[in-house]
Amino acid sequence: MVFDAAGPTIDMAVPPLADVGADASQAEALALIAQGGPVTVFGFPGTGKTLLAELAAAQALTSGKRVAVLTEGRHLAAELDARIVRRAGLAQPSRVAVTPTSFAMSILRARAQAVAASGADGAVEAARAFEPQMVNGSDQAATLSELLRSAADGDLPGVNWDGLVPREALGLAAFRAEVRDLLTRAAERGLDAVGLEALGRREDRPEWIAAAHLYQAYLDRLALPSAGDVGLKLDAAAMVAQAELCLARWDFPVRLPGGEVTLEASARPAWDMVIMDSYQEASLALHSLAARLVAGGAQVVVLASPESTAQTYRGALPWQAARSLAPAPAGWEAAGLVL
């Protein structure tokens, strides 16, 4: 393994020059990636992991592969996308580099389009309910605040923290943040309100049982159409979790008002290579999605700097990069390399 703390760095505001290439450790990583199969690359900040993502993506695109690159932040994704396309010298019909949330939304949109194209009675109208819509943080906070006020007034059946949380605390922003964090972690693990309640009963956590009833009220509130706004309303954590579930259940019959329909296998989103940069910020939901992509035949390349994680308060689990080296179900037996 080659350690090179002085490896190339990238000014994200300036597209790279055509003669910017790989150093020795990046060339080693590119050769490993070219062999096929999942690869996980570790490196300290400044060792050139994002440049490696650019080089690997461009190399795959010029080989005719279907490629997606996931990275944190829309601005960073846009800059990286422009650089990849420029380096590859190919016009792309859609973005190559996107955020994990945008990637998940594209999977769910593909399902909505497949439902609409199924030809079943009422499929076009029913597909609108499958169209993903992002719930932003402020809307989520406002909805939770309203529900917690109702809980404090005793107007939400089953939401009872008596003996656990003082009733006056239900109106505090700090408590709302704790509840929001719990619901987010549940969504990342694919738990709905029923699942969270069952977990609370199994683990003897009455506060989780109360939160599960609040969770159901929250989901019911999101499901209500407003001003003609219909669709699958999800926050960022639930969006990624639902995308993984969508791929896992693509072959399952989909219930429509006029009956059931099985989606065309050819409409299932698929990639030859998916590169996940900044994987130290990945949630459990993204790790599960990565495993699902590997199972679907994609070459998943993970780039991580576990010691520089900044999003643990949002559910980032930096040790998951190392888990990718393990056999299923913990990981997918990726080949490891250190820059």
GROMACS .gro file of C-alpha atoms in nm, residues 38-318:
model
  281
   38PRO     CA    1  -1.612  -0.380  -0.539
   39VAL     CA    2  -1.323  -0.166  -0.413
   40THR     CA    3  -1.286   0.043  -0.097
   41VAL     CA    4  -1.015   0.309  -0.091
   42PHE     CA    5  -0.905   0.475   0.234
   43GLY     CA    6  -0.705   0.793   0.251
   44PHE     CA    7  -0.636   1.092   0.472
   45PRO     CA    8  -0.774   1.429   0.359
   46GLY     CA    9  -0.559   1.564   0.077
   47THR     CA   10  -0.454   1.229  -0.065
   48GLY     CA   11  -0.669   1.281  -0.375
   49LYS     CA   12  -0.973   1.059  -0.323
   50THR     CA   13  -1.206   1.295  -0.511
   51LEU     CA   14  -0.960   1.317  -0.800
   52LEU     CA   15  -0.955   0.937  -0.800
   53ALA     CA   16  -1.335   0.938  -0.825
   54GLU     CA   17  -1.311   1.174  -1.122
   55LEU     CA   18  -1.048   0.965  -1.298
   56ALA     CA   19  -1.225   0.633  -1.236
   57ALA     CA   20  -1.561   0.770  -1.349
   58ALA     CA   21  -1.416   0.922  -1.667
   59GLN     CA   22  -1.231   0.598  -1.742
   60ALA     CA   23  -1.551   0.396  -1.703
   61LEU     CA   24  -1.759   0.638  -1.910
   62THR     CA   25  -1.516   0.623  -2.201
   63SER     CA   26  -1.550   0.243  -2.184
   64GLY     CA   27  -1.925   0.275  -2.237
   65LYS     CA   28  -2.026   0.194  -1.880
   66ARG     CA   29  -2.325   0.334  -1.696
   67VAL     CA   30  -2.173   0.535  -1.412
   68ALA     CA   31  -2.297   0.728  -1.109
   69VAL     CA   32  -2.084   0.919  -0.859
   70LEU     CA   33  -2.229   1.006  -0.519
   71THR     CA   34  -2.083   1.289  -0.317
   72GLU     CA   35  -2.196   1.518  -0.037
   73GLY     CA   36  -2.342   1.858  -0.126
   74ARG     CA   37  -2.513   1.981  -0.443
   75HIS     CA   38  -2.244   2.236  -0.524
   76LEU     CA   39  -1.967   1.979  -0.493
   77ALA     CA   40  -2.167   1.732  -0.703
   78ALA     CA   41  -2.221   1.991  -0.978
   79GLU     CA   42  -1.850   2.081  -0.990
   80LEU     CA   43  -1.744   1.717  -0.993
   81ASP     CA   44  -1.998   1.633  -1.263
   82ALA     CA   45  -1.864   1.906  -1.490
   83ARG     CA   46  -1.508   1.783  -1.442
   84ILE     CA   47  -1.593   1.418  -1.508
   85VAL     CA   48  -1.783   1.497  -1.828
   86ARG     CA   49  -1.506   1.728  -1.946
   87ARG     CA   50  -1.238   1.469  -1.878
   88ALA     CA   51  -1.435   1.191  -2.046
   89GLY     CA   52  -1.509   1.413  -2.347
   90LEU     CA   53  -1.860   1.273  -2.372
   91ALA     CA   54  -2.198   1.444  -2.365
   92GLN     CA   55  -2.415   1.289  -2.093
   93PRO     CA   56  -2.796   1.291  -2.108
   94SER     CA   57  -2.814   1.322  -1.729
   95ARG     CA   58  -2.594   1.409  -1.436
   96VAL     CA   59  -2.317   1.164  -1.349
   97ALA     CA   60  -2.226   1.310  -1.008
   98VAL     CA   61  -2.516   1.366  -0.769
   99THR     CA   62  -2.589   1.368  -0.397
  100PRO     CA   63  -2.707   1.044  -0.231
  101THR     CA   64  -3.053   1.195  -0.191
  102SER     CA   65  -3.077   1.285  -0.560
  103PHE     CA   66  -2.957   0.937  -0.652
  104ALA     CA   67  -3.226   0.782  -0.432
  105MET     CA   68  -3.491   1.008  -0.584
  106SER     CA   69  -3.391   0.895  -0.934
  107ILE     CA   70  -3.456   0.533  -0.832
  108LEU     CA   71  -3.799   0.616  -0.693
  109ARG     CA   72  -3.885   0.825  -1.000
  110ALA     CA   73  -3.794   0.528  -1.219
  111ARG     CA   74  -4.047   0.320  -1.027
  112ALA     CA   75  -4.315   0.587  -1.075
  113GLN     CA   76  -4.241   0.597  -1.448
  114ALA     CA   77  -4.251   0.217  -1.469
  115VAL     CA   78  -4.591   0.216  -1.298
  116ALA     CA   79  -4.721   0.476  -1.544
  117ALA     CA   80  -4.587   0.276  -1.840
  118SER     CA   81  -4.736  -0.054  -1.719
  119GLY     CA   82  -5.055  -0.005  -1.920
  120ALA     CA   83  -5.278  -0.108  -1.630
  121ASP     CA   84  -5.609   0.068  -1.577
  122GLY     CA   85  -5.553   0.393  -1.391
  123ALA     CA   86  -5.176   0.341  -1.385
  124VAL     CA   87  -5.089   0.691  -1.503
  125GLU     CA   88  -5.297   0.853  -1.231
  126ALA     CA   89  -5.177   0.604  -0.966
  127ALA     CA   90  -4.813   0.669  -1.058
  128ARG     CA   91  -4.842   1.019  -0.913
  129ALA     CA   92  -4.857   0.863  -0.565
  130PHE     CA   93  -4.519   0.700  -0.628
  131GLU     CA   94  -4.348   1.021  -0.741
  132PRO     CA   95  -4.096   1.116  -0.467
  133GLN     CA   96  -4.111   1.457  -0.304
  134MET     CA   97  -3.850   1.591  -0.065
  135VAL     CA   98  -3.958   1.709   0.279
  136ASN     CA   99  -3.708   1.973   0.390
  137GLY     CA  100  -3.585   2.019   0.743
  138SER     CA  101  -3.795   2.325   0.821
  139ASP     CA  102  -4.118   2.157   0.711
  140GLN     CA  103  -4.031   1.849   0.915
  141ALA     CA  104  -3.956   2.059   1.222
  142ALA     CA  105  -4.281   2.254   1.184
  143THR     CA  106  -4.487   1.936   1.156
  144LEU     CA  107  -4.319   1.779   1.459
  145SER     CA  108  -4.366   2.098   1.663
  146GLU     CA  109  -4.738   2.099   1.588
  147LEU     CA  110  -4.773   1.732   1.676
  148LEU     CA  111  -4.578   1.772   1.999
  149ARG     CA  112  -4.805   2.059   2.101
  150SER     CA  113  -5.103   1.831   2.040
  151ALA     CA  114  -4.934   1.560   2.246
  152ALA     CA  115  -4.877   1.804   2.532
  153ASP     CA  116  -5.249   1.887   2.523
  154GLY     CA  117  -5.337   1.518   2.533
  155ASP     CA  118  -5.484   1.522   2.180
  156LEU     CA  119  -5.268   1.247   2.030
  157PRO     CA  120  -5.380   0.898   2.140
  158GLY     CA  121  -5.094   0.672   2.239
  159VAL     CA  122  -4.837   0.951   2.261
  160ASN     CA  123  -4.778   0.936   2.632
  161TRP     CA  124  -4.445   1.023   2.792
  162ASP     CA  125  -4.593   1.060   3.143
  163GLY     CA  126  -4.333   0.958   3.400
  164LEU     CA  127  -4.064   0.973   3.133
  165VAL     CA  128  -4.061   1.333   3.009
  166PRO     CA  129  -4.214   1.635   3.184
  167ARG     CA  130  -4.511   1.759   2.983
  168GLU     CA  131  -4.365   2.111   2.964
  169ALA     CA  132  -4.054   1.966   2.793
  170LEU     CA  133  -4.259   1.858   2.493
  171GLY     CA  134  -4.256   2.215   2.365
  172LEU     CA  135  -3.879   2.257   2.384
  173ALA     CA  136  -3.671   2.269   2.068
  174ALA     CA  137  -3.415   2.037   2.227
  175PHE     CA  138  -3.675   1.766   2.286
  176ARG     CA  139  -3.811   1.808   1.934
  177ALA     CA  140  -3.457   1.760   1.803
  178GLU     CA  141  -3.421   1.439   2.005
  179VAL     CA  142  -3.750   1.305   1.869
  180ARG     CA  143  -3.654   1.401   1.514
  181ASP     CA  144  -3.322   1.221   1.554
  182LEU     CA  145  -3.497   0.906   1.678
  183LEU     CA  146  -3.741   0.905   1.386
  184THR     CA  147  -3.457   0.965   1.139
  185ARG     CA  148  -3.256   0.675   1.276
  186ALA     CA  149  -3.568   0.457   1.255
  187ALA     CA  150  -3.625   0.559   0.891
  188GLU     CA  151  -3.261   0.480   0.805
  189ARG     CA  152  -3.317   0.129   0.937
  190GLY     CA  153  -3.634   0.081   0.736
  191LEU     CA  154  -3.859   0.093   1.043
  192ASP     CA  155  -4.209   0.232   1.008
  193ALA     CA  156  -4.422   0.327   1.309
  194VAL     CA  157  -4.532  -0.034   1.365
  195GLY     CA  158  -4.171  -0.152   1.352
  196LEU     CA  159  -4.055   0.114   1.595
  197GLU     CA  160  -4.333   0.026   1.839
  198ALA     CA  161  -4.246  -0.343   1.817
  199LEU     CA  162  -3.881  -0.262   1.883
  200GLY     CA  163  -3.979  -0.049   2.182
  201ARG     CA  164  -4.184  -0.331   2.330
  202ARG     CA  165  -3.910  -0.587   2.268
  203GLU     CA  166  -3.644  -0.368   2.428
  204ASP     CA  167  -3.874  -0.240   2.704
  205ARG     CA  168  -3.838   0.123   2.591
  206PRO     CA  169  -4.174   0.292   2.658
  207GLU     CA  170  -4.038   0.623   2.525
  208TRP     CA  171  -3.990   0.455   2.185
  209ILE     CA  172  -4.347   0.326   2.196
  210ALA     CA  173  -4.476   0.679   2.254
  211ALA     CA  174  -4.251   0.806   1.974
  212ALA     CA  175  -4.389   0.536   1.742
  213HIS     CA  176  -4.742   0.672   1.784
  214LEU     CA  177  -4.610   1.021   1.712
  215TYR     CA  178  -4.428   0.877   1.410
  216GLN     CA  179  -4.754   0.738   1.273
  217ALA     CA  180  -4.926   1.073   1.319
  218TYR     CA  181  -4.631   1.239   1.142
  219LEU     CA  182  -4.652   0.997   0.846
  220ASP     CA  183  -5.028   1.044   0.828
  221ARG     CA  184  -4.980   1.421   0.818
  222LEU     CA  185  -4.728   1.392   0.534
  223ALA     CA  186  -4.965   1.170   0.339
  224LEU     CA  187  -5.235   1.440   0.335
  225PRO     CA  188  -5.245   1.619  -0.003
  226SER     CA  189  -5.226   1.997   0.009
  227ALA     CA  190  -5.294   2.236  -0.279
  228GLY     CA  191  -5.292   1.947  -0.526
  229ASP     CA  192  -4.953   1.834  -0.395
  230VAL     CA  193  -4.949   1.453  -0.407
  231GLY     CA  194  -4.672   1.198  -0.409
  232LEU     CA  195  -4.439   1.005  -0.183
  233LYS     CA  196  -4.326   1.265   0.070
  234LEU     CA  197  -3.998   1.168   0.233
  235ASP     CA  198  -3.714   1.331   0.420
  236ALA     CA  199  -3.353   1.265   0.319
  237ALA     CA  200  -3.305   0.961   0.544
  238ALA     CA  201  -3.629   0.795   0.439
  239MET     CA  202  -3.558   0.873   0.072
  240VAL     CA  203  -3.242   0.661   0.070
  241ALA     CA  204  -3.405   0.382   0.271
  242GLN     CA  205  -3.704   0.373   0.035
  243ALA     CA  206  -3.473   0.359  -0.268
  244GLU     CA  207  -3.304   0.047  -0.129
  245LEU     CA  208  -3.645  -0.107  -0.060
  246CYS     CA  209  -3.760  -0.015  -0.410
  247LEU     CA  210  -3.470  -0.202  -0.574
  248ALA     CA  211  -3.513  -0.499  -0.340
  249ARG     CA  212  -3.884  -0.532  -0.421
  250TRP     CA  213  -3.884  -0.432  -0.788
  251ASP     CA  214  -4.015  -0.774  -0.891
  252PHE     CA  215  -4.294  -0.770  -0.634
  253PRO     CA  216  -4.648  -0.698  -0.765
  254VAL     CA  217  -4.749  -0.333  -0.719
  255ARG     CA  218  -5.100  -0.268  -0.595
  256LEU     CA  219  -5.302  -0.025  -0.804
  257PRO     CA  220  -5.667   0.077  -0.775
  258GLY     CA  221  -5.752  -0.152  -1.067
  259GLY     CA  222  -5.551  -0.450  -0.944
  260GLU     CA  223  -5.188  -0.554  -0.933
  261VAL     CA  224  -4.912  -0.503  -1.186
  262THR     CA  225  -4.556  -0.636  -1.210
  263LEU     CA  226  -4.304  -0.380  -1.330
  264GLU     CA  227  -4.085  -0.451  -1.630
  265ALA     CA  228  -3.744  -0.582  -1.527
  266SER     CA  229  -3.584  -0.373  -1.801
  267ALA     CA  230  -3.714  -0.056  -1.632
  268ARG     CA  231  -3.528  -0.133  -1.308
  269PRO     CA  232  -3.251   0.126  -1.260
  270ALA     CA  233  -2.907  -0.028  -1.307
  271TRP     CA  234  -2.548   0.090  -1.317
  272ASP     CA  235  -2.221  -0.073  -1.411
  273MET     CA  236  -2.026   0.138  -1.162
  274VAL     CA  237  -2.132   0.348  -0.862
  275ILE     CA  238  -1.861   0.551  -0.691
  276MET     CA  239  -1.937   0.677  -0.339
  277ASP     CA  240  -1.706   0.957  -0.231
  278SER     CA  241  -1.688   1.086   0.129
  279TYR     CA  242  -1.824   0.752   0.248
  280GLN     CA  243  -1.722   0.837   0.605
  281GLU     CA  244  -2.042   1.046   0.606
  282ALA     CA  245  -2.262   0.754   0.494
  283SER     CA  246  -2.568   0.657   0.696
  284LEU     CA  247  -2.681   0.302   0.760
  285ALA     CA  248  -2.943   0.349   0.487
  286LEU     CA  249  -2.675   0.439   0.231
  287HIS     CA  250  -2.467   0.139   0.337
  288SER     CA  251  -2.768  -0.086   0.278
  289LEU     CA  252  -2.826   0.077  -0.061
  290ALA     CA  253  -2.462   0.016  -0.155
  291ALA     CA  254  -2.499  -0.352  -0.063
  292ARG     CA  255  -2.815  -0.371  -0.272
  293LEU     CA  256  -2.633  -0.221  -0.572
  294VAL     CA  257  -2.354  -0.477  -0.538
  295ALA     CA  258  -2.613  -0.755  -0.524
  296GLY     CA  259  -2.766  -0.611  -0.842
  297GLY     CA  260  -2.438  -0.640  -1.031
  298ALA     CA  261  -2.293  -0.290  -0.996
  299GLN     CA  262  -1.926  -0.234  -0.917
  300VAL     CA  263  -1.936  -0.018  -0.605
  301VAL     CA  264  -1.625   0.189  -0.533
  302VAL     CA  265  -1.612   0.344  -0.187
  303LEU     CA  266  -1.377   0.632  -0.101
  304ALA     CA  267  -1.345   0.717   0.267
  305SER     CA  268  -1.150   0.911   0.525
  306PRO     CA  269  -1.302   0.770   0.848
  307GLU     CA  270  -1.096   0.991   1.080
  308SER     CA  271  -1.242   1.310   0.930
  309THR     CA  272  -1.614   1.241   0.974
  310ALA     CA  273  -1.818   1.556   1.039
  311GLN     CA  274  -2.178   1.432   1.015
  312THR     CA  275  -2.207   1.182   1.300
  313TYR     CA  276  -2.480   1.398   1.452
  314ARG     CA  277  -2.678   1.332   1.133
  315GLY     CA  278  -2.632   0.958   1.145
  316ALA     CA  279  -2.294   0.916   0.974
  317LEU     CA  280  -2.124   0.589   1.070
  318PRO     CA  281  -1.757   0.618   0.966
   0.00000   0.00000   0.00000
